[in-house]
Structure formats: structure tokens, C-alpha cells
Short mmCIF file of N, CA and C in Angstrom, two decimals:
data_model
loop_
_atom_site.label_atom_id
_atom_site.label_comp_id
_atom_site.label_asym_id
_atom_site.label_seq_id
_atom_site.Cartn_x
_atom_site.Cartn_y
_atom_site.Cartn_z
N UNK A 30 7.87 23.39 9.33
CA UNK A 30 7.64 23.63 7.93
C UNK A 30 7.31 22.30 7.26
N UNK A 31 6.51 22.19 6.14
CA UNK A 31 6.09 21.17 5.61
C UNK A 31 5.51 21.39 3.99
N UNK A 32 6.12 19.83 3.66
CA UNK A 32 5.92 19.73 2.29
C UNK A 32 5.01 18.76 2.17
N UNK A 33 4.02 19.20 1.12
CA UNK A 33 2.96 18.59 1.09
C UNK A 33 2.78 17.46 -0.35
N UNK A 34 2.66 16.00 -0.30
CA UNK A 34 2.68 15.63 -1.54
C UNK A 34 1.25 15.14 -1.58
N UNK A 35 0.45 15.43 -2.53
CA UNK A 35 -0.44 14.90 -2.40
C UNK A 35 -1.19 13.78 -4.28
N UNK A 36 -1.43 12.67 -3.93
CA UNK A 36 -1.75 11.73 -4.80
C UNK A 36 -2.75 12.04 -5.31
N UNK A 37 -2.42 12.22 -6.44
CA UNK A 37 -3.65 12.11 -7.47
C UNK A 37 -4.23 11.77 -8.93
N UNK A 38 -3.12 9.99 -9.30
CA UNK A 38 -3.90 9.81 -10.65
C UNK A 38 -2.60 8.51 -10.03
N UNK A 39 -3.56 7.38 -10.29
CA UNK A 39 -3.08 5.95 -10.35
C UNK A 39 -3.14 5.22 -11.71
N UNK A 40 -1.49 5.10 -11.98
CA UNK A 40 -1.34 4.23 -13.45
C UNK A 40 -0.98 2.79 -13.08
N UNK A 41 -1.26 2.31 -13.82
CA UNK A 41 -0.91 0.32 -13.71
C UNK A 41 0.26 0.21 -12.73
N UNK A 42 1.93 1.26 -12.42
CA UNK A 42 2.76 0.42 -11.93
C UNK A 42 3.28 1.92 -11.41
N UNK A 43 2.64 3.26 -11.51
CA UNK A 43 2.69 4.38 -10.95
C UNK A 43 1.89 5.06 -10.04
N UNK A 44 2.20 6.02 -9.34
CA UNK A 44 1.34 7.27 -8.67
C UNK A 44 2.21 8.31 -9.00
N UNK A 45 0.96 9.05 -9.49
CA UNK A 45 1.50 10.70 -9.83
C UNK A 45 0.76 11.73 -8.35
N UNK A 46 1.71 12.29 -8.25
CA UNK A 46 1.32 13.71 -7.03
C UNK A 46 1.83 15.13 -7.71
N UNK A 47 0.87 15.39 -6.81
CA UNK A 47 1.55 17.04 -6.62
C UNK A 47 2.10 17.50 -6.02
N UNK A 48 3.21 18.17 -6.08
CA UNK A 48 3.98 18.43 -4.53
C UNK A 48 4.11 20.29 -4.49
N UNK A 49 3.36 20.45 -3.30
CA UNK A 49 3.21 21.62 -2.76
C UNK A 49 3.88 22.06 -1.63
N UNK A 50 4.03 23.63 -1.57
CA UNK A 50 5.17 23.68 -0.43
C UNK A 50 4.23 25.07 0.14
N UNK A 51 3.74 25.47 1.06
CA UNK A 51 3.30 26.48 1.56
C UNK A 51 1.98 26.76 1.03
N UNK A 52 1.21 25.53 0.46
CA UNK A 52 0.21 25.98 -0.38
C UNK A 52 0.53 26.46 -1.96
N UNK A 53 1.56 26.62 -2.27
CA UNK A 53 1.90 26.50 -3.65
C UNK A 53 2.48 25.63 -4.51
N UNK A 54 2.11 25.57 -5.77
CA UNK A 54 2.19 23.82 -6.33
C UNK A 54 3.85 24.29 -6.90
N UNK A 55 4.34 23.36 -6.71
CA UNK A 55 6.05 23.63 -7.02
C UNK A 55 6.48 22.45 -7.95
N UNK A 56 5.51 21.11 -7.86
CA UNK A 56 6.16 20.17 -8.90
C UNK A 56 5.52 19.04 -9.05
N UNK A 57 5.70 18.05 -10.29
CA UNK A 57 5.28 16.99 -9.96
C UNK A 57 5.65 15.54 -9.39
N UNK A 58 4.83 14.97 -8.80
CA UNK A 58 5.79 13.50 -8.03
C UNK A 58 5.45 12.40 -8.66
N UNK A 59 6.75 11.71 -8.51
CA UNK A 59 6.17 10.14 -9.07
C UNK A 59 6.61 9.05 -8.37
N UNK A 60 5.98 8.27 -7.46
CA UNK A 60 6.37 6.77 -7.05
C UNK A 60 5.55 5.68 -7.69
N UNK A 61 6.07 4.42 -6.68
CA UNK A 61 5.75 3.21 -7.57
C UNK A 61 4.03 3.27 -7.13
N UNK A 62 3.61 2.66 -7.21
CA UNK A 62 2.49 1.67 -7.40
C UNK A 62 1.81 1.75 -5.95
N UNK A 63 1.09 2.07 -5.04
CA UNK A 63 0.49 1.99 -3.63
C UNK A 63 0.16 0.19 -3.54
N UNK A 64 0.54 0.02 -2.90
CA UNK A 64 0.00 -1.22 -2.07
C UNK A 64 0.10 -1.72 -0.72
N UNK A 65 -0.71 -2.54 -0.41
CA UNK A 65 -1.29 -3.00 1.11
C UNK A 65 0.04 -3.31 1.32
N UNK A 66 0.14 -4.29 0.57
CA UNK A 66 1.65 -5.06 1.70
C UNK A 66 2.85 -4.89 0.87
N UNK A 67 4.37 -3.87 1.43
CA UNK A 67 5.27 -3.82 0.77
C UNK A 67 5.69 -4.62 0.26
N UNK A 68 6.38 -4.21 -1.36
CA UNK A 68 7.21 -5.25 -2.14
C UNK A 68 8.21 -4.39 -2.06
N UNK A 69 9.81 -4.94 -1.50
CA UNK A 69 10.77 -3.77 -2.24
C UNK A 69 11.09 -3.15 -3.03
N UNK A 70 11.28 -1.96 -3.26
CA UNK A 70 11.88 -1.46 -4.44
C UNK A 70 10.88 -1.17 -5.23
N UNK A 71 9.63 -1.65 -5.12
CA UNK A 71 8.58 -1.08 -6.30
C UNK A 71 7.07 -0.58 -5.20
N UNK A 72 7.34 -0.43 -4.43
CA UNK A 72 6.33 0.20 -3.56
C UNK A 72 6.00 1.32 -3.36
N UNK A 73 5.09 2.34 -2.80
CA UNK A 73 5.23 3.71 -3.11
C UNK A 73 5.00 3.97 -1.32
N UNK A 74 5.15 4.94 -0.81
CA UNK A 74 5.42 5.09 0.52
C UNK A 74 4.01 5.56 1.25
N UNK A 75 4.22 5.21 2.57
CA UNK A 75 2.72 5.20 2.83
C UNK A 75 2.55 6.52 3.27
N UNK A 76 0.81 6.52 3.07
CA UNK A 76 0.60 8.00 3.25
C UNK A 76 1.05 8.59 4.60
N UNK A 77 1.50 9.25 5.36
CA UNK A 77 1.61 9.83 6.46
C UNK A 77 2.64 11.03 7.02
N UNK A 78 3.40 11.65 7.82
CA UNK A 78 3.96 12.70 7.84
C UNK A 78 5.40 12.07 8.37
N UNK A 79 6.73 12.69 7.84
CA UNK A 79 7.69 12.14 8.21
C UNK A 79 8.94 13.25 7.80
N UNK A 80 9.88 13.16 8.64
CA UNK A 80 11.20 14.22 8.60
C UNK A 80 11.88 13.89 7.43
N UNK A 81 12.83 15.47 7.30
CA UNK A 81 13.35 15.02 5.90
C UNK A 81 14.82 15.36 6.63
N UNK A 82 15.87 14.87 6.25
CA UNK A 82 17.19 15.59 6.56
C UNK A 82 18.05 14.64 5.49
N UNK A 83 19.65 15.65 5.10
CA UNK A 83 20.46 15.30 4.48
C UNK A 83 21.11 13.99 4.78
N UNK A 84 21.25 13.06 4.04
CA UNK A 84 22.17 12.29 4.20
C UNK A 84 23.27 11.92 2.86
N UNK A 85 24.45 11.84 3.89
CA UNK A 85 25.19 12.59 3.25
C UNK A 85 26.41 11.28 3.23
N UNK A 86 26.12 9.77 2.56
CA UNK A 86 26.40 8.89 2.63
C UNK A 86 26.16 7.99 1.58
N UNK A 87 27.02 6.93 1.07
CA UNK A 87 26.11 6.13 0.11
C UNK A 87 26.65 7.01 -1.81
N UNK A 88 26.13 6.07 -2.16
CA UNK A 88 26.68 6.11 -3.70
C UNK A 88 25.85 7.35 -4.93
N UNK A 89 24.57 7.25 -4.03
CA UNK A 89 23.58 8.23 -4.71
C UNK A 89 24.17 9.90 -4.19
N UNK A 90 24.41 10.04 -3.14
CA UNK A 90 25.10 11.55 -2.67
C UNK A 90 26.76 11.52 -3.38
N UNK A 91 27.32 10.94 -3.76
CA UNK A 91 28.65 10.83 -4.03
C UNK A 91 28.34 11.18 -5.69
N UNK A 92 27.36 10.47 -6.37
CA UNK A 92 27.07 11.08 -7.92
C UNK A 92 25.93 12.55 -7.42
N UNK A 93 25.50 12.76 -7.01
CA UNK A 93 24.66 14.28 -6.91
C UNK A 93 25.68 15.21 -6.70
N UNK A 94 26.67 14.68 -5.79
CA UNK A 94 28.03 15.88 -5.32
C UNK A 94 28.69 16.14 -6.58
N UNK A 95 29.24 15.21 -7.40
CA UNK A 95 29.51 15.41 -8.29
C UNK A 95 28.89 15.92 -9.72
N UNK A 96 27.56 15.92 -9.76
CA UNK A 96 26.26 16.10 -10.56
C UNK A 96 26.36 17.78 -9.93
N UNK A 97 26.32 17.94 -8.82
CA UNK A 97 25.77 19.42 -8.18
C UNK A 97 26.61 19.93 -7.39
N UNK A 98 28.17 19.95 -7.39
CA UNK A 98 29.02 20.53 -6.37
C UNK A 98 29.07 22.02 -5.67
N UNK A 99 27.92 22.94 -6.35
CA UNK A 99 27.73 24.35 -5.90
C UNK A 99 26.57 24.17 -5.26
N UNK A 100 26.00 23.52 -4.82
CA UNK A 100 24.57 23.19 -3.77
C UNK A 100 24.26 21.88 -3.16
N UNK A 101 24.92 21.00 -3.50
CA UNK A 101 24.46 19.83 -3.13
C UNK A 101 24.67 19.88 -1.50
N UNK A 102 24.44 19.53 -0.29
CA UNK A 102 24.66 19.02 0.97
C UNK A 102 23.74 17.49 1.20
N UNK A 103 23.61 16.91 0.89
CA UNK A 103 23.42 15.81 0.71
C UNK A 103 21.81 15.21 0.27
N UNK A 104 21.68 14.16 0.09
CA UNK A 104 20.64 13.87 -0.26
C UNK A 104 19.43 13.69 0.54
N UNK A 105 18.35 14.37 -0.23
CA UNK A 105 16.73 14.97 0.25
C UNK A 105 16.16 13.48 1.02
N UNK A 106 16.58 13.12 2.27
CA UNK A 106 16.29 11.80 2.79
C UNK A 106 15.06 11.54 3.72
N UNK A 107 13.97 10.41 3.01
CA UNK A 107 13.08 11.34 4.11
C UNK A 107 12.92 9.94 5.38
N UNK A 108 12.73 10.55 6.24
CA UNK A 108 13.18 9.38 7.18
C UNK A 108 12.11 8.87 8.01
N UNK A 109 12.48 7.45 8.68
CA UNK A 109 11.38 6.73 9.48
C UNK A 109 10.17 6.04 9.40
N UNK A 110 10.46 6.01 7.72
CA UNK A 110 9.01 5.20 7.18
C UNK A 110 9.02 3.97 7.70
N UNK A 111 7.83 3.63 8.21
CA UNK A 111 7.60 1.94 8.43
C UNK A 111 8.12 0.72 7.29
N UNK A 112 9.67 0.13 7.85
CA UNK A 112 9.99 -0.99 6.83
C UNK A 112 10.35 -0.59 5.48
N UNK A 113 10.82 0.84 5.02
CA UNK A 113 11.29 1.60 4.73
C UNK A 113 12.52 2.05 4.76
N UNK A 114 13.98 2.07 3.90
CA UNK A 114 15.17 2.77 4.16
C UNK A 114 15.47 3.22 2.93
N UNK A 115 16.61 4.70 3.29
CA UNK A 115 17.12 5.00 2.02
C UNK A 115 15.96 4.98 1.18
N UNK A 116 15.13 6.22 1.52
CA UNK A 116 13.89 6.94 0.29
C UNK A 116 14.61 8.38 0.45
N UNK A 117 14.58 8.45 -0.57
CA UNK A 117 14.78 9.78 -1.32
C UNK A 117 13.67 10.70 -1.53
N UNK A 118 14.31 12.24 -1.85
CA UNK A 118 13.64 12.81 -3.39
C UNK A 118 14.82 12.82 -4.30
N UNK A 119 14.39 12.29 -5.21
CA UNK A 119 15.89 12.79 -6.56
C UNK A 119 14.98 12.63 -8.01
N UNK A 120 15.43 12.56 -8.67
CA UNK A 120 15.69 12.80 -10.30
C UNK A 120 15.12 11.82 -11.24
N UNK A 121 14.43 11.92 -12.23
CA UNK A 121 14.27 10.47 -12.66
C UNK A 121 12.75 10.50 -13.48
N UNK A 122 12.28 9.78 -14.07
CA UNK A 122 10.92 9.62 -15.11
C UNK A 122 10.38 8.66 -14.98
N UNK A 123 10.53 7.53 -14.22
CA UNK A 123 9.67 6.73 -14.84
C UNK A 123 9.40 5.64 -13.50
N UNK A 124 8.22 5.17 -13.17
CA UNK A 124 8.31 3.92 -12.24
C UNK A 124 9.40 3.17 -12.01
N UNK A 125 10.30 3.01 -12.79
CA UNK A 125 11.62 1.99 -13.04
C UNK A 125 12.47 3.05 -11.98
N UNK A 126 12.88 3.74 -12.51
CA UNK A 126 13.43 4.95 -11.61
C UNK A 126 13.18 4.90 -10.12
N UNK A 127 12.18 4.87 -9.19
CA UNK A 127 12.16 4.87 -8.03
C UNK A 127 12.39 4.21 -7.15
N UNK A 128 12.45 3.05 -6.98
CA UNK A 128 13.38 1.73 -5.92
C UNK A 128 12.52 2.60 -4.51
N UNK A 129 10.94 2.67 -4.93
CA UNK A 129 10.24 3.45 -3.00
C UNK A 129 10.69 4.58 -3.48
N UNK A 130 11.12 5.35 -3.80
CA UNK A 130 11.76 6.87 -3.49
C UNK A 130 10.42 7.90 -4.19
N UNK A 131 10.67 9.16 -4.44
CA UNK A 131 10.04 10.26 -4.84
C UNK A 131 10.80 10.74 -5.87
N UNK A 132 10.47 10.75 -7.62
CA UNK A 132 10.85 11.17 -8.65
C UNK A 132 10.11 12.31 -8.25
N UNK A 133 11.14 13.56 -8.92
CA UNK A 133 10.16 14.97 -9.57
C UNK A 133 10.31 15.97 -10.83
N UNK A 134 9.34 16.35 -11.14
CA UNK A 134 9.30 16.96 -12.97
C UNK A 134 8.29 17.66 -13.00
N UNK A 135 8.61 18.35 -13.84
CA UNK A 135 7.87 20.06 -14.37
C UNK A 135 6.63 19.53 -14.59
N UNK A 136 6.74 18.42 -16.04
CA UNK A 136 5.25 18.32 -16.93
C UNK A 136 5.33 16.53 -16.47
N UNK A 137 4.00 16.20 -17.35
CA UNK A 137 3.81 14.80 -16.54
C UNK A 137 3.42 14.07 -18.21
N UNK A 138 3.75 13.09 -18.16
CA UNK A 138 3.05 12.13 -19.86
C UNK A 138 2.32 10.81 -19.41
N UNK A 139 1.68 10.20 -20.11
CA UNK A 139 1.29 8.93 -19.44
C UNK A 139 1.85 8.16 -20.87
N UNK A 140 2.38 6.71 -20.75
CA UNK A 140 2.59 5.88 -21.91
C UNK A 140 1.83 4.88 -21.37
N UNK A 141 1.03 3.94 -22.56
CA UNK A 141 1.03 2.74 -22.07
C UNK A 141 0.36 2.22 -20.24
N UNK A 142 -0.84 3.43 -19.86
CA UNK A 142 -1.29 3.50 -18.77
C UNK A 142 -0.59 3.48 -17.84
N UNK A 143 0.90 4.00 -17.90
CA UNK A 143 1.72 4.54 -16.84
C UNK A 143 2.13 5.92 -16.79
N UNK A 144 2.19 6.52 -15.80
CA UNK A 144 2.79 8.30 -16.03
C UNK A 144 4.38 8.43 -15.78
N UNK A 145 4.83 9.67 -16.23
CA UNK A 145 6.37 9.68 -16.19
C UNK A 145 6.08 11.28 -15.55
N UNK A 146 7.33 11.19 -15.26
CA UNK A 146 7.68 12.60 -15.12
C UNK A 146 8.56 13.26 -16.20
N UNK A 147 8.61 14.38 -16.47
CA UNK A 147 9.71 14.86 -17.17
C UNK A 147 10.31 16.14 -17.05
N UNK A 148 11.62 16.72 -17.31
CA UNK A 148 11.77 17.82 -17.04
C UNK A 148 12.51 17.64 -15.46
N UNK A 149 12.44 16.35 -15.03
CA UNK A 149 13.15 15.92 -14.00
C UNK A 149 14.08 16.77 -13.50
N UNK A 150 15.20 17.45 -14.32
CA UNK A 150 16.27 17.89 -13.42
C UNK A 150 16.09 19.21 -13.41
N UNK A 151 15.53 19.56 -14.08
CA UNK A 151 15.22 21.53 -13.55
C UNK A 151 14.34 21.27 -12.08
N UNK A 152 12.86 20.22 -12.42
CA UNK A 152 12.82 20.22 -10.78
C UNK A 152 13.26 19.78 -9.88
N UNK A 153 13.75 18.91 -9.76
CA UNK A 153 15.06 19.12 -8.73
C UNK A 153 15.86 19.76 -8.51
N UNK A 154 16.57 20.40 -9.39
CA UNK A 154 17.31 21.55 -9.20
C UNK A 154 16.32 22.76 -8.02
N UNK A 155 15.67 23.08 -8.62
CA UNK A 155 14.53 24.27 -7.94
C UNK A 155 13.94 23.61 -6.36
N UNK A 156 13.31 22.25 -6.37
CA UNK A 156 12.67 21.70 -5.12
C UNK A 156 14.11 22.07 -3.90
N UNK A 157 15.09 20.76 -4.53
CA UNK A 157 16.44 21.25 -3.91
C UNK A 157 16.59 22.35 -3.64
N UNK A 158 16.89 22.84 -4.16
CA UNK A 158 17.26 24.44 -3.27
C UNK A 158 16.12 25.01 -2.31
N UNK A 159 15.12 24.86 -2.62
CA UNK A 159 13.81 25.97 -1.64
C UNK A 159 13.78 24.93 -0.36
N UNK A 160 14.10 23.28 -0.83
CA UNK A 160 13.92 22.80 0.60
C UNK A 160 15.27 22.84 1.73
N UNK A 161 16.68 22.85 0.25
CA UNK A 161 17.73 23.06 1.71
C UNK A 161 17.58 24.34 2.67
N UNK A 162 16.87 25.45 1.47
CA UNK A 162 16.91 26.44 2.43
C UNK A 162 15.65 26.69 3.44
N UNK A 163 15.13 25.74 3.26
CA UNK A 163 14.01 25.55 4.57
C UNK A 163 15.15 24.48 5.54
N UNK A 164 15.30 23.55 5.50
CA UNK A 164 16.26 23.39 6.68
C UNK A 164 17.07 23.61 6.64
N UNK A 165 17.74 24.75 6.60
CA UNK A 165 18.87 25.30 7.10
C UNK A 165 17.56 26.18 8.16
N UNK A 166 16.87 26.38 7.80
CA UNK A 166 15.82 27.53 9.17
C UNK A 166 15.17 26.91 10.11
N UNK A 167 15.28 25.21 9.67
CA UNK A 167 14.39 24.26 11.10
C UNK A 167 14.25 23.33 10.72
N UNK A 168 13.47 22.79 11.09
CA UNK A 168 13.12 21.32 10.91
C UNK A 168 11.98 21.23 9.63
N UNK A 169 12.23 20.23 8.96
CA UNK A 169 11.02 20.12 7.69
C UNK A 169 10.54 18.90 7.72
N UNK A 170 8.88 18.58 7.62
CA UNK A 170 8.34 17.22 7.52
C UNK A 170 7.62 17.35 6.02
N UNK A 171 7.88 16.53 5.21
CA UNK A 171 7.29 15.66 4.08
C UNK A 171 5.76 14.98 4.66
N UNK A 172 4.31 15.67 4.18
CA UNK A 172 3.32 15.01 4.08
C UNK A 172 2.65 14.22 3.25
N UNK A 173 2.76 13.02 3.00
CA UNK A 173 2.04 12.32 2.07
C UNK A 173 0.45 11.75 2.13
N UNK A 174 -0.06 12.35 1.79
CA UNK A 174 -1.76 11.98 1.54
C UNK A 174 -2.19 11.42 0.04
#
């Protein structure tokens, strides 16, 4: 099974996507900035296909457990990126927000030639759930193009 994110509008210190799951558009994405050679924490992840599984460790799953104690099993981790650790999907609006990870939100704004997300926690709420319950049925890979 696979989730599909796909890039499509570059702001000064953002990338906005779409994130699709079976061919249907389910939300919007936001990481940092694409570039050739990683900078930590403000980089956006490179395009290619990679596993997602819970991890269920660390300070960010310990506030979601507590944020989401009737669904949470740990955090949407997607794993094995090149030079890459601890990327997420979680919650959040704005380039500042992502440290590499995957923000997601309903509607999208641009300020100041950057985009945000917004509406952040209903989609997560919703992504979360349709993807735990895809792995709980198998294995799931995250596509980024």
C-alpha cells in the first residue's frame, strides 16, 4: 500500500504537496525548502519511496499520546531516508514547524512568498487514522515525487 505525496508549488523557504492515498487527494503537505545538499532541520526530503512504521519513542510520541490517547500508537515515522532521522508526519503550519518532517492541512495560504498549511489538526487527525489502519493490514510505503 502506498501513499503518494506529490510536490507542487515552491515558496522561498517551503514546498507545498498533495498527499494522495489510493488515487484520492486526502490532504495537504508542507516541508522545508528542496535542496541539493542537506542542511539540517530545514531541508525537505528527497524525492523517492520509503516505509512508514510507528515509532513509539522520543518526546514527540509522549505529547501526541497525550494530545491523542484514543488512537495514537505512535508516531507516523517514515524511515531510511538518506542522512535523514526522526522524519515524521505530524501537525503544524508553517516551514518553521518542520525540522525535515511532513506538516499536513485541509486548506493552504501563502504569506510573504511562503505557504502554510492550515487546519493542521483535523488533518492529521483523519490522515492518522486511514494510515494506522492501513498498517495494521501490511506494510505501507510513503512516495515522494
Amino acid at each position: 500500500m502506498e501513499i503518494h505525496v506529490k510536490r507542487v508549488r515552491q515558496g522561498k523557504n517551503s514546498t507545498l504537496s498533495e498527499i494522495y492515498i489510493e488515487g484520492e487527494f486526502i490532504c495537504y503537505g508542507l516541508e522545508d525548502l528542496i535542496r541539493e545538499e542537506k542542511v539540517p532541520g530545514i531541508t525537505a526530503i528527497p524525492a523517492g519511496r520509503y516505509k512508514l512504521e510507528f515509532r513509539q519513542y522520543g518526546g514527540m510520541h509522549g505529547r501526541y499520546t497525550r494530545l491523542y490517547p484514543d488512537f495514537h500508537r505512535g508516531m507516523l515515522h517514515i524511515t531510511k531516508i538518506p542522512n535523514f532521522s526522526y522524519v515524521y508526519i505530524h501537525k503544524g503550519n508553517s516551514h518553521e514547524h518542520t525540522a525535515g518532517c511532513i506538516l499536513v492541512g485541509e486548506m493552504v495560504e501563502r504569506v510573504d512568498g511562503d505557504y502554510l498549511v492550515v487546519r493542521s489538526e483535523e488533518a492529521y487527525i483523519s490522515l492518522y487514522k486511514r494510515i494506522a489502519g492501513m498498517m495494521g493490514r501490511g506494510a505501507v510505503h510513503i512516495v515522494i515525487a
